[in-house]
Coordinates of C-alpha atoms in Angstrom, one line a residue:
X575 CA -30.6 -76.4 -38.1
X576 CA -32.3 -74.8 -35.0
X577 CA -34.6 -77.7 -34.4
X578 CA -31.7 -80.1 -35.1
X579 CA -29.5 -78.4 -32.5
X580 CA -32.3 -77.8 -30.0
X581 CA -33.1 -81.6 -30.3
X582 CA -29.6 -82.3 -29.7
X583 CA -29.2 -80.3 -26.6
X584 CA -32.7 -81.8 -25.1
X585 CA -31.4 -85.4 -25.8
X586 CA -28.1 -84.7 -24.2
X587 CA -30.0 -83.2 -21.3
X588 CA -32.2 -86.2 -21.0
X589 CA -29.0 -88.4 -21.1
X590 CA -27.5 -86.5 -18.3
X591 CA -30.7 -86.8 -16.3
X592 CA -30.4 -90.7 -16.6
X593 CA -26.7 -90.6 -15.5
X594 CA -27.7 -88.5 -12.5
X595 CA -30.6 -91.1 -11.3
X596 CA -27.8 -93.8 -11.5
X597 CA -25.9 -91.7 -8.8
X598 CA -22.6 -92.8 -10.2
X599 CA -21.5 -89.3 -11.4
X600 CA -18.6 -87.8 -9.1
X601 CA -19.4 -84.6 -7.9
X602 CA -17.0 -81.6 -7.8
X603 CA -17.0 -79.0 -5.1
X604 CA -17.7 -75.1 -5.3
X605 CA -16.1 -72.7 -3.1
X606 CA -16.8 -69.0 -2.7
X607 CA -14.1 -66.5 -2.1
X608 CA -13.7 -62.4 -2.4
X609 CA -11.0 -60.5 -4.4
X610 CA -10.4 -56.9 -3.5
X611 CA -6.7 -56.2 -4.4
X612 CA -6.9 -55.6 -8.0
X613 CA -4.4 -53.0 -9.3
X614 CA -5.7 -53.0 -13.1
X615 CA -9.1 -52.5 -11.8
X616 CA -8.3 -50.3 -8.6
X617 CA -10.6 -49.9 -5.6
X618 CA -12.8 -52.8 -6.9
X619 CA -14.1 -55.7 -4.9
X620 CA -15.9 -58.9 -6.2
X621 CA -16.8 -62.3 -5.6
X622 CA -15.6 -65.5 -7.3
X623 CA -16.3 -69.2 -7.2
X624 CA -14.0 -72.1 -7.9
X625 CA -15.3 -75.3 -9.2
X626 CA -13.1 -78.3 -8.8
X627 CA -14.1 -81.7 -10.2
X628 CA -13.8 -84.8 -8.1
X629 CA -11.4 -86.3 -10.5
X630 CA -8.9 -83.5 -10.4
X631 CA -5.3 -84.3 -8.8
X632 CA -2.7 -81.7 -8.2
X633 CA -0.1 -83.9 -9.8
X634 CA -0.6 -81.9 -13.1
X635 CA -2.3 -78.4 -14.1
X636 CA -5.8 -78.9 -14.9
X637 CA -8.0 -77.2 -17.9
X638 CA -9.6 -74.0 -17.1
X639 CA -13.0 -72.5 -17.9
X640 CA -13.8 -68.8 -16.8
X641 CA -17.1 -67.3 -16.8
X642 CA -18.1 -63.7 -16.2
X643 CA -21.0 -63.0 -14.1
X644 CA -20.7 -65.8 -11.6
X645 CA -22.1 -69.2 -12.1
X646 CA -24.5 -69.7 -14.8
X647 CA -25.8 -72.3 -17.0
X648 CA -26.0 -74.9 -14.5
X649 CA -22.3 -75.1 -15.2
X650 CA -20.8 -77.3 -12.4
X651 CA -23.5 -79.9 -12.7
X652 CA -23.0 -80.0 -16.4
X653 CA -19.1 -80.2 -16.0
X654 CA -19.6 -82.9 -13.5
X655 CA -21.5 -85.1 -16.1
X656 CA -19.3 -84.1 -18.9
X657 CA -16.1 -84.9 -17.3
X658 CA -17.6 -88.3 -16.1
X659 CA -18.6 -89.0 -19.6
X660 CA -15.0 -88.2 -21.0
X661 CA -16.7 -85.6 -23.1
X662 CA -14.4 -82.7 -21.7
X663 CA -11.1 -82.9 -19.9
X664 CA -10.6 -82.4 -16.3
X665 CA -11.5 -78.7 -15.9
X666 CA -11.4 -76.2 -13.1
X667 CA -14.0 -73.6 -13.4
X668 CA -13.4 -69.9 -12.1
X669 CA -16.8 -68.0 -12.0
X670 CA -16.1 -64.3 -11.3
X671 CA -18.4 -61.4 -11.0
X672 CA -17.7 -57.8 -12.1
X673 CA -16.1 -55.6 -9.7
X674 CA -17.7 -52.9 -7.9
X675 CA -15.9 -49.6 -6.3
X676 CA -17.8 -49.3 -2.8
X677 CA -19.3 -46.0 -2.0
X678 CA -17.4 -44.1 1.0
X679 CA -20.7 -43.5 2.8
X680 CA -24.3 -45.0 2.9
X681 CA -26.3 -42.5 1.2
X682 CA -23.7 -42.8 -2.0
X683 CA -23.9 -45.1 -4.7
X684 CA -21.1 -47.9 -5.4
X685 CA -19.6 -47.6 -9.0
X686 CA -20.5 -50.4 -11.0
X687 CA -17.7 -51.7 -13.4
X688 CA -19.6 -54.3 -15.4
X689 CA -19.7 -52.3 -18.6
X690 CA -16.5 -50.8 -18.1
X691 CA -14.8 -54.2 -17.6
X692 CA -16.7 -56.3 -19.9
X693 CA -17.8 -54.2 -22.9
X694 CA -14.6 -52.2 -23.2
X695 CA -12.0 -53.6 -26.0
X696 CA -8.3 -53.9 -25.1
X697 CA -6.5 -56.2 -22.9
X698 CA -7.3 -54.8 -19.5
X699 CA -9.7 -57.6 -18.4
X700 CA -7.3 -60.4 -19.9
X701 CA -4.5 -58.8 -17.9
X702 CA -6.8 -58.9 -14.9
X703 CA -7.4 -62.6 -15.3
X704 CA -3.8 -63.7 -16.3
X705 CA -2.0 -61.4 -13.9
X706 CA -4.4 -61.0 -10.8
X707 CA -7.4 -63.4 -10.6
X708 CA -5.9 -66.7 -11.7
X709 CA -2.8 -66.5 -9.8
X710 CA -5.0 -65.5 -6.7
X711 CA -7.0 -68.8 -7.5
X712 CA -3.8 -70.8 -7.4
X713 CA -3.3 -69.7 -3.9
X714 CA -6.5 -71.5 -2.7
X715 CA -7.0 -75.2 -2.1
X716 CA -10.0 -77.7 -2.0
X717 CA -11.4 -78.7 1.2
X718 CA -9.7 -81.8 1.3
X719 CA -6.2 -79.9 0.7
X720 CA -5.6 -80.3 -2.9
X721 CA -3.5 -77.5 -4.3
X722 CA -5.2 -75.9 -7.4
X723 CA -2.9 -75.7 -10.4
X724 CA -4.2 -74.3 -13.9
X725 CA -2.8 -74.8 -17.0
X726 CA -1.0 -71.8 -18.7
X727 CA -1.7 -73.2 -22.2
X728 CA -4.4 -71.3 -24.0
X729 CA -5.3 -74.6 -25.7
X730 CA -6.4 -75.9 -22.4
X731 CA -8.4 -72.8 -21.5
X732 CA -11.8 -71.7 -22.4
X733 CA -14.0 -68.6 -21.5
X734 CA -17.7 -67.7 -21.6
X735 CA -20.3 -65.5 -20.7
X736 CA -23.6 -63.9 -21.6
X737 CA -24.4 -60.5 -22.9
X738 CA -21.6 -58.1 -21.6
X739 CA -19.9 -61.1 -20.5
X740 CA -19.9 -62.7 -23.8
X741 CA -18.2 -60.0 -25.6
X742 CA -15.8 -59.8 -22.5
X743 CA -15.1 -63.6 -23.0
X744 CA -14.3 -62.9 -26.8
X745 CA -12.1 -60.0 -26.1
X746 CA -9.9 -61.9 -23.8
X747 CA -9.3 -64.6 -26.3
X748 CA -9.0 -62.1 -29.0
X749 CA -6.3 -60.2 -27.2
X750 CA -4.6 -63.1 -25.4
X751 CA -5.0 -66.2 -27.9
X752 CA -2.0 -67.6 -26.3
X753 CA -3.9 -67.9 -22.9
X754 CA -7.5 -68.7 -24.2
X755 CA -8.6 -70.3 -27.3
X756 CA -12.1 -71.6 -26.7
X757 CA -15.0 -69.2 -26.3
X758 CA -18.7 -69.6 -25.3
X759 CA -20.8 -66.5 -26.4
X760 CA -24.4 -66.4 -25.3
X761 CA -26.5 -63.1 -26.5
X762 CA -23.2 -61.3 -27.2
X763 CA -23.0 -57.6 -27.0
X764 CA -21.4 -57.2 -30.3
X765 CA -22.9 -53.4 -30.4
X766 CA -22.0 -50.0 -29.9
X767 CA -21.8 -49.6 -26.3
X768 CA -17.9 -49.3 -26.1
X769 CA -17.0 -50.1 -29.5
X770 CA -17.9 -53.8 -29.7
X771 CA -19.6 -53.2 -33.0
X772 CA -16.0 -52.8 -34.6
X773 CA -15.4 -56.7 -34.0
X774 CA -17.2 -58.0 -37.1
X775 CA -15.0 -55.6 -39.4
X776 CA -11.7 -56.6 -37.4
X777 CA -12.4 -60.2 -37.5
X778 CA -12.4 -59.8 -41.3
X779 CA -9.4 -57.9 -41.8
X780 CA -7.0 -59.3 -38.9
X781 CA -4.8 -62.4 -39.7
X782 CA -6.8 -65.1 -37.9
X783 CA -6.2 -66.3 -34.5
X784 CA -6.3 -69.7 -33.2
X785 CA -9.7 -69.5 -31.5
X786 CA -12.8 -71.8 -31.5
X787 CA -16.2 -69.8 -30.7
X788 CA -19.6 -71.2 -30.1
X789 CA -22.4 -68.4 -30.4
X790 CA -26.1 -68.4 -29.1
X791 CA -28.6 -65.8 -29.5
X792 CA -32.4 -65.3 -30.3
X793 CA -34.6 -63.2 -32.6
X794 CA -36.0 -61.5 -29.9
X795 CA -33.0 -60.1 -28.3
X796 CA -32.2 -56.5 -27.5
X797 CA -32.9 -53.7 -30.2
X798 CA -32.0 -50.5 -28.2
X799 CA -29.9 -47.4 -28.3
X800 CA -26.7 -49.5 -28.7
X801 CA -27.6 -51.6 -31.5
X802 CA -29.5 -54.8 -32.4
X803 CA -28.1 -57.8 -30.5
X804 CA -29.9 -60.2 -32.9
X805 CA -28.4 -58.6 -36.0
X806 CA -25.0 -58.1 -34.5
X807 CA -24.6 -61.5 -33.5
X808 CA -25.4 -62.9 -37.1
X809 CA -22.9 -60.4 -38.4
X810 CA -20.4 -61.7 -36.1
X811 CA -20.9 -65.3 -36.9
X812 CA -20.6 -64.4 -40.6
X813 CA -17.6 -62.5 -40.1
X814 CA -16.0 -65.4 -38.2
X815 CA -16.9 -67.8 -41.1
X816 CA -15.7 -65.3 -43.6
X817 CA -12.4 -65.4 -42.0
X818 CA -12.2 -69.2 -41.8
X819 CA -12.5 -69.6 -37.7
X820 CA -13.8 -72.7 -36.2
X821 CA -17.2 -71.3 -35.3
X822 CA -20.8 -72.9 -34.4
X823 CA -23.9 -71.3 -33.4
X824 CA -27.4 -72.0 -32.4
X825 CA -30.1 -69.3 -33.2
X826 CA -33.4 -69.5 -31.5
X827 CA -36.3 -67.1 -31.0
X828 CA -35.7 -66.1 -27.5
X829 CA -34.9 -62.9 -25.8
X830 CA -32.1 -61.3 -23.7
X831 CA -31.8 -64.2 -21.1
X832 CA -30.2 -67.2 -20.1
X833 CA -32.9 -69.7 -21.0
X834 CA -31.7 -70.9 -24.4
X835 CA -28.1 -70.6 -23.4
X836 CA -28.5 -72.9 -20.4
X837 CA -30.3 -75.5 -22.7
X838 CA -27.4 -75.5 -25.2
X839 CA -24.3 -75.0 -22.7
X840 CA -23.7 -78.9 -22.4
X841 CA -23.7 -79.3 -26.4
X842 CA -21.6 -76.3 -26.7
X843 CA -19.1 -77.5 -24.1
X844 CA -18.7 -80.7 -25.9
X845 CA -18.1 -79.0 -29.2
X846 CA -15.7 -76.4 -27.7
X847 CA -13.5 -79.4 -26.2
X848 CA -14.0 -81.6 -29.1
X849 CA -10.7 -83.3 -30.1
X850 CA -8.6 -81.9 -27.1
X851 CA -5.8 -81.9 -26.8
X852 CA -5.5 -81.3 -30.4
X853 CA -4.5 -77.8 -30.8
X854 CA -7.2 -75.1 -32.1
X855 CA -5.8 -74.1 -35.4
X856 CA -6.3 -70.5 -36.9
X857 CA -8.0 -70.2 -40.2
X858 CA -6.7 -69.3 -43.7
X859 CA -8.3 -65.6 -43.5
X860 CA -9.5 -63.4 -46.2
X861 CA -8.8 -63.3 -50.0
X862 CA -6.7 -60.3 -49.4
X863 CA -4.6 -61.8 -46.8
X864 CA -4.2 -65.1 -48.8
X865 CA -3.0 -63.0 -51.6
X866 CA 0.0 -61.9 -49.2
X867 CA 0.8 -64.5 -46.6
X868 CA 2.2 -68.0 -47.5
X869 CA 0.4 -70.7 -45.5
X870 CA 2.9 -72.0 -43.1
X871 CA 5.6 -69.0 -43.2
X872 CA 5.4 -67.5 -39.7
X873 CA 7.5 -64.3 -38.5
X874 CA 11.3 -65.2 -37.6
X875 CA 13.4 -63.7 -35.4
X876 CA 16.2 -61.7 -37.0
X877 CA 17.9 -59.9 -34.0
X878 CA 17.1 -58.8 -30.4
X879 CA 18.4 -57.0 -27.4
X880 CA 18.2 -53.7 -29.2
X881 CA 17.2 -50.4 -27.5
X882 CA 14.7 -49.3 -30.4
X883 CA 14.9 -50.3 -34.0
X884 CA 13.9 -48.1 -36.7
X885 CA 14.7 -47.2 -40.6
X886 CA 14.8 -50.7 -42.1
X887 CA 15.6 -50.5 -45.7
X888 CA 16.9 -52.7 -48.6
X889 CA 19.7 -52.3 -51.3
X890 CA 19.7 -53.4 -54.9
X891 CA 21.3 -56.8 -53.6
X892 CA 18.3 -57.4 -51.3
X893 CA 20.6 -57.0 -48.2
X894 CA 18.6 -54.9 -45.3
X895 CA 19.9 -52.2 -43.0
X896 CA 18.2 -51.1 -39.8
X897 CA 19.2 -48.6 -37.1
X898 CA 19.1 -49.0 -33.3
X899 CA 18.4 -45.4 -32.5
X900 CA 19.1 -45.5 -28.8
X901 CA 22.5 -47.3 -29.4
X902 CA 23.5 -45.1 -32.4
X903 CA 24.3 -48.1 -34.5
X904 CA 23.4 -49.4 -38.0
X905 CA 22.9 -53.1 -38.6
X906 CA 23.3 -54.9 -41.7
X907 CA 21.4 -58.4 -42.5
X908 CA 23.6 -60.2 -45.2
X909 CA 22.0 -62.5 -47.8
X910 CA 23.2 -65.5 -45.5
X911 CA 21.0 -64.1 -42.7
X912 CA 24.0 -63.0 -40.6
X913 CA 23.7 -59.8 -38.7
X914 CA 26.6 -57.5 -38.5
X915 CA 27.3 -53.7 -37.4
X916 CA 27.6 -51.5 -40.5
X917 CA 28.0 -48.0 -38.8
X918 CA 29.5 -47.9 -35.4
X919 CA 28.3 -44.5 -34.6
X920 CA 25.2 -43.0 -36.4
X921 CA 24.6 -39.8 -34.4
X922 CA 21.3 -41.3 -33.3
X923 CA 20.3 -42.5 -36.9
X924 CA 16.7 -42.9 -37.5
X925 CA 14.6 -42.9 -40.7
X926 CA 16.7 -44.1 -43.8
X927 CA 16.4 -45.4 -47.2
X928 CA 18.9 -46.5 -50.2
X929 CA 19.1 -44.1 -53.1
X930 CA 19.2 -44.8 -56.6
X931 CA 23.2 -44.4 -56.4
X932 CA 23.5 -47.3 -53.9
X933 CA 24.3 -44.9 -51.0
X934 CA 22.5 -45.3 -47.8
X935 CA 20.7 -41.8 -46.9
X936 CA 19.8 -41.4 -43.2
X937 CA 18.5 -39.0 -40.8
X938 CA 21.1 -38.1 -38.1
X939 CA 19.0 -36.8 -35.0
X940 CA 21.8 -35.5 -32.9
X941 CA 23.7 -33.1 -35.6
X942 CA 20.3 -32.5 -37.5
X943 CA 21.6 -33.6 -40.7
X944 CA 20.7 -35.8 -43.6
X945 CA 23.7 -37.8 -44.3
X946 CA 24.6 -40.3 -47.0
X947 CA 26.7 -43.4 -46.7
X948 CA 28.9 -45.3 -49.3
X949 CA 29.5 -49.0 -49.3
X950 CA 32.4 -48.6 -46.9
X951 CA 30.2 -46.4 -44.4
X952 CA 32.0 -43.0 -45.2
X953 CA 29.2 -40.2 -44.9
X954 CA 28.5 -37.1 -46.5
X955 CA 26.3 -34.3 -45.6
X956 CA 23.0 -34.1 -47.9
X957 CA 21.3 -31.3 -46.0
X958 CA 21.3 -29.7 -42.6
X959 CA 19.4 -27.2 -40.6
X960 CA 16.2 -29.2 -39.3
X961 CA 15.8 -32.4 -37.4
X962 CA 14.2 -35.0 -39.5
X963 CA 12.4 -38.2 -38.6
X964 CA 12.1 -40.3 -41.8
X965 CA 12.8 -40.1 -45.5
X966 CA 12.4 -41.5 -48.9
X967 CA 14.6 -41.2 -52.0
X968 CA 12.9 -41.2 -55.5
X969 CA 14.6 -42.7 -58.5
X970 CA 15.3 -39.2 -60.0
X971 CA 17.4 -38.2 -56.8
X972 CA 14.7 -36.3 -55.0
X973 CA 14.6 -36.7 -51.1
X974 CA 11.6 -36.1 -48.9
X975 CA 12.0 -35.9 -45.3
X976 CA 9.6 -35.5 -42.5
X977 CA 10.1 -32.9 -39.7
X978 CA 7.3 -33.6 -37.1
X979 CA 7.8 -30.6 -34.9
X980 CA 9.4 -32.6 -32.1
X981 CA 8.9 -29.9 -29.4
X982 CA 4.9 -30.0 -29.6
X983 CA 4.8 -26.3 -30.5
X984 CA 6.8 -26.2 -33.9
X985 CA 4.9 -26.6 -37.0
X986 CA 5.2 -30.2 -38.5
X987 CA 6.7 -30.0 -41.8
X988 CA 7.5 -32.0 -45.0
X989 CA 11.1 -31.2 -46.7
X990 CA 12.0 -31.9 -50.3
X991 CA 15.7 -31.9 -51.3
X992 CA 16.5 -31.7 -54.8
X993 CA 19.1 -33.6 -56.6
X994 CA 20.9 -30.6 -56.4
X995 CA 20.7 -30.3 -52.7
X996 CA 18.5 -27.5 -52.7
X997 CA 15.9 -27.9 -49.6
X998 CA 12.5 -26.4 -49.3
X999 CA 9.5 -27.0 -47.1
X1000 CA 6.8 -28.5 -49.4
X1001 CA 3.9 -29.1 -46.8
X1002 CA 2.8 -27.9 -43.2
X1003 CA -0.1 -28.5 -40.8
X1004 CA 0.0 -32.3 -40.1
X1005 CA 0.0 -33.1 -36.3
X1006 CA 3.0 -35.4 -36.3
X1007 CA 4.5 -36.2 -39.9
X1008 CA 6.3 -39.4 -39.6
X1009 CA 6.7 -42.3 -42.1
X1010 CA 6.7 -41.6 -45.7
X1011 CA 7.0 -43.4 -49.1
X1012 CA 5.8 -43.2 -52.8
X1013 CA 3.3 -44.9 -54.8
X1014 CA 5.1 -47.7 -57.2
X1015 CA 5.0 -45.2 -60.1
X1016 CA 6.4 -42.5 -58.0
X1017 CA 3.6 -40.0 -58.9
X1018 CA 2.1 -39.7 -55.4
X1019 CA 3.8 -39.0 -51.9
X1020 CA 2.2 -40.8 -48.9
X1021 CA 2.9 -39.2 -45.4
X1022 CA 1.7 -40.8 -42.2
X1023 CA 0.2 -38.6 -39.4
X1024 CA 1.0 -40.5 -36.3
X1025 CA -1.5 -38.4 -34.0
X1026 CA -4.3 -39.1 -36.2
X1027 CA -5.8 -42.2 -38.3
X1028 CA -4.7 -40.7 -41.7
X1029 CA -2.2 -41.2 -44.1
X1030 CA -2.1 -38.2 -46.5
X1031 CA -1.7 -38.6 -50.2
X1032 CA 0.1 -36.0 -52.4
X1033 CA 0.5 -35.6 -56.2
X1034 CA 4.5 -34.9 -56.6
X1035 CA 5.1 -32.1 -59.3
X1036 CA 8.0 -32.0 -61.7
X1037 CA 10.0 -29.5 -59.6
X1038 CA 9.4 -31.6 -56.4
X1039 CA 6.5 -29.5 -54.9
X1040 CA 3.3 -31.2 -53.7
X1041 CA -0.2 -30.7 -54.7
X1042 CA -3.8 -31.9 -54.1
X1043 CA -3.3 -33.1 -50.5
X1044 CA -5.8 -35.6 -49.1
X1045 CA -6.4 -37.6 -46.0
X1046 CA -6.5 -40.3 -48.1
X1047 CA -5.9 -43.7 -46.2
X1048 CA -8.3 -44.2 -43.4
X1049 CA -6.5 -46.4 -40.4
X1050 CA -8.1 -48.5 -37.6
X1051 CA -7.2 -47.4 -34.0
X1052 CA -6.9 -49.6 -30.9
X1053 CA -9.7 -48.6 -28.4
X1054 CA -7.0 -48.0 -25.8
X1055 CA -5.4 -45.6 -28.0
X1056 CA -6.2 -42.1 -29.3
X1057 CA -4.6 -42.4 -32.6
X1058 CA -3.1 -44.9 -34.8
X1059 CA 0.4 -44.2 -34.0
X1060 CA 1.1 -44.6 -38.0
X1061 CA 4.9 -44.8 -38.6
X1062 CA 7.0 -46.4 -41.4
X1063 CA 5.6 -47.3 -44.7
X1064 CA 6.2 -49.3 -48.0
X1065 CA 4.5 -50.3 -51.1
X1066 CA 4.4 -53.4 -53.0
X1067 CA 4.4 -54.1 -56.8
X1068 CA 0.7 -54.2 -56.7
X1069 CA 0.3 -50.8 -55.3
X1070 CA -0.7 -51.9 -51.7
X1071 CA 0.4 -49.6 -48.9
X1072 CA 1.9 -51.2 -45.8
X1073 CA 1.7 -48.8 -42.7
X1074 CA 3.3 -49.9 -39.5
X1075 CA 0.9 -49.0 -36.7
X1076 CA 0.0 -49.7 -33.0
X1077 CA -2.5 -52.4 -34.3
X1078 CA 0.1 -54.0 -36.5
X1079 CA 0.9 -53.7 -40.3
X1080 CA -2.4 -52.3 -41.9
X1081 CA -2.3 -53.3 -45.6
X1082 CA -4.2 -50.6 -47.7
X1083 CA -5.5 -50.7 -51.2
X1084 CA -4.8 -48.0 -53.7
X1085 CA -8.2 -46.6 -52.9
X1086 CA -7.4 -45.8 -49.5
X1087 CA -9.0 -48.7 -47.5
X1088 CA -7.5 -51.0 -45.0
X1089 CA -8.0 -54.5 -46.5
X1090 CA -6.1 -56.6 -43.8
X1091 CA -3.9 -56.3 -40.5
X1092 CA -1.0 -58.3 -40.0
X1093 CA 0.2 -58.2 -36.3
X1094 CA 3.6 -58.9 -35.3
X1095 CA 4.8 -61.5 -32.6
X1096 CA 5.4 -58.9 -29.8
X1097 CA 2.6 -56.5 -30.8
X1098 CA 5.0 -53.6 -31.7
X1099 CA 6.2 -52.3 -35.1
X1100 CA 7.8 -49.0 -35.9
X1101 CA 8.9 -49.6 -39.7
X1102 CA 9.2 -52.1 -42.4
X1103 CA 10.9 -53.0 -45.5
X1104 CA 10.9 -55.6 -48.2
X1105 CA 14.0 -57.4 -48.2
X1106 CA 16.0 -60.5 -49.8
X1107 CA 17.1 -61.0 -53.5
X1108 CA 13.5 -60.9 -54.7
X1109 CA 12.2 -58.4 -52.4
X1110 CA 9.6 -61.0 -50.9
X1111 CA 10.4 -61.0 -47.5
X1112 CA 9.0 -58.4 -45.0
X1113 CA 11.4 -57.0 -42.3
X1114 CA 9.7 -55.4 -39.5
X1115 CA 11.5 -53.1 -36.8
X1116 CA 9.6 -54.2 -33.7
X1117 CA 10.9 -52.1 -30.6
X1118 CA 14.0 -54.2 -29.1
X1119 CA 13.4 -57.1 -31.9
X1120 CA 13.4 -57.2 -35.6
X1121 CA 11.4 -60.0 -37.2
X1122 CA 11.2 -61.0 -41.0
X1123 CA 8.3 -63.0 -42.7
X1124 CA 8.5 -64.3 -46.5
X1125 CA 5.3 -63.5 -48.5
X1126 CA 4.1 -63.8 -51.9
X1127 CA 4.2 -60.4 -52.8
X1128 CA 7.3 -58.1 -53.9
X1129 CA 8.1 -54.9 -52.4
X1130 CA 8.7 -51.8 -54.9
X1131 CA 11.6 -49.7 -53.4
X1132 CA 11.4 -46.0 -54.2
X1133 CA 15.0 -46.0 -55.5
X1134 CA 14.0 -48.4 -58.4
X1135 CA 12.5 -46.9 -61.7
X1136 CA 8.8 -46.2 -61.5
X1137 CA 6.5 -49.2 -62.0
X1138 CA 2.6 -48.4 -62.8
X1139 CA 0.5 -51.1 -61.0
X1140 CA -3.0 -52.2 -62.1
X1141 CA -5.8 -49.7 -61.3
X1142 CA -7.6 -50.7 -58.1
X1143 CA -11.0 -52.1 -57.7
X1144 CA -13.3 -49.2 -56.8

């Protein structure tokens, strides 16, 4: 494989040399600029270069290639030849250096932003490109006066780099696949400098994104305090293959330099742009994802324009109810998909759930009460005297309610309300108790601690008290966040736990492990429920919007009779 790939690259290079001697290749131009107006990376200054091919005309936007660390791999020359041979589309190249914060005096050192901008996970650098640098590029012109117009379509955009610039390129596409879908990665820093070692795991667990990636590395790459680059790149490649990404690679015996990458870059560009403009497709994902998701079934919008949605739950018919907390309204989704107001004034209704009696049990935030609504929307008081957050109602009529300690000083608590209306504090000590649900057999209570990366598991006793508390479910946390933000939760009939987090819906097995992560269209989710007549459609409350998605699995509402799932694989 190595010899074949290398031979292809060398043959291609020789072929290009032949074309160059014929002097029939139109030459693009490269112009140098400086950018020092970033608000995302304040105080930084950097140089950048724009390559514009001779064939470019401003009557339509061009494809885009962005490269970190400036011009590498003889890219302008390669682009001239590939564009002339029609082996890549007309593409404008943007080659940008990392930022520096200039020292205030001569005897002081600049602050070098390279690792901060490139190695860090999260969307900062993607936002820098999309909101600041590329709009600045479009303000420039060629020397002959052509306006620069860049395509905004991710299928028309590629990004690449070496070392930290490579993981940066991957992070941009990972965070914004709508904006970049083709990645060239040379000697990528997928190691423990700023969290990049997490990528192989996240790639395996996340629902795949429409990204095509070419990886290059050598067996003599770095092996230092942050990790082993050679092993990390192979692990990254195996994860991409596992998740079904469109990925290719060339391995060699080189070190941490650009020699091998420069040789393979022409062939890599041809591969990255193959079959363009056909869209890059997302892969099928892991076995665990395939057990849940239906191919071709995407998220659909249920409603929008709300202040903040929460408390989705489902009745026996499969109708779905959710709250707009800020507007103090409860909405109902009928079996025909029509959305209508169910309760006009909920007194800041928040978490809610159906009970076995068919009533809608809800936290009313302003009067600090737990209310139950009948089918006509008439309420009765179930309990009062504390400000709840979320609740779950068991088939036996027991109610558990979280009381986070809203002021940051009061203890976070879990309350139990017996079928007779007797209320008792059954747990204290979480940082911010939030969403809660039960196992399908209703023997275990699960409580999310939003200000940690844990979901706690308790054994429910006959009198409603809790025993054998454990930090049981281990959640993933965004690099930009200090905690998971774990909120609402539900289980399916197979015993999986679905946790609404800042990272998306994290789906855990019964053994407490995140098996897969399903993001929502707007990157937000506070809670979820399984709705529809078969309880096989996930409804997710996502800030000002509500989405739904039909799935292969069926939910196990806590108001139904207990259901014992199969034992987990340990």
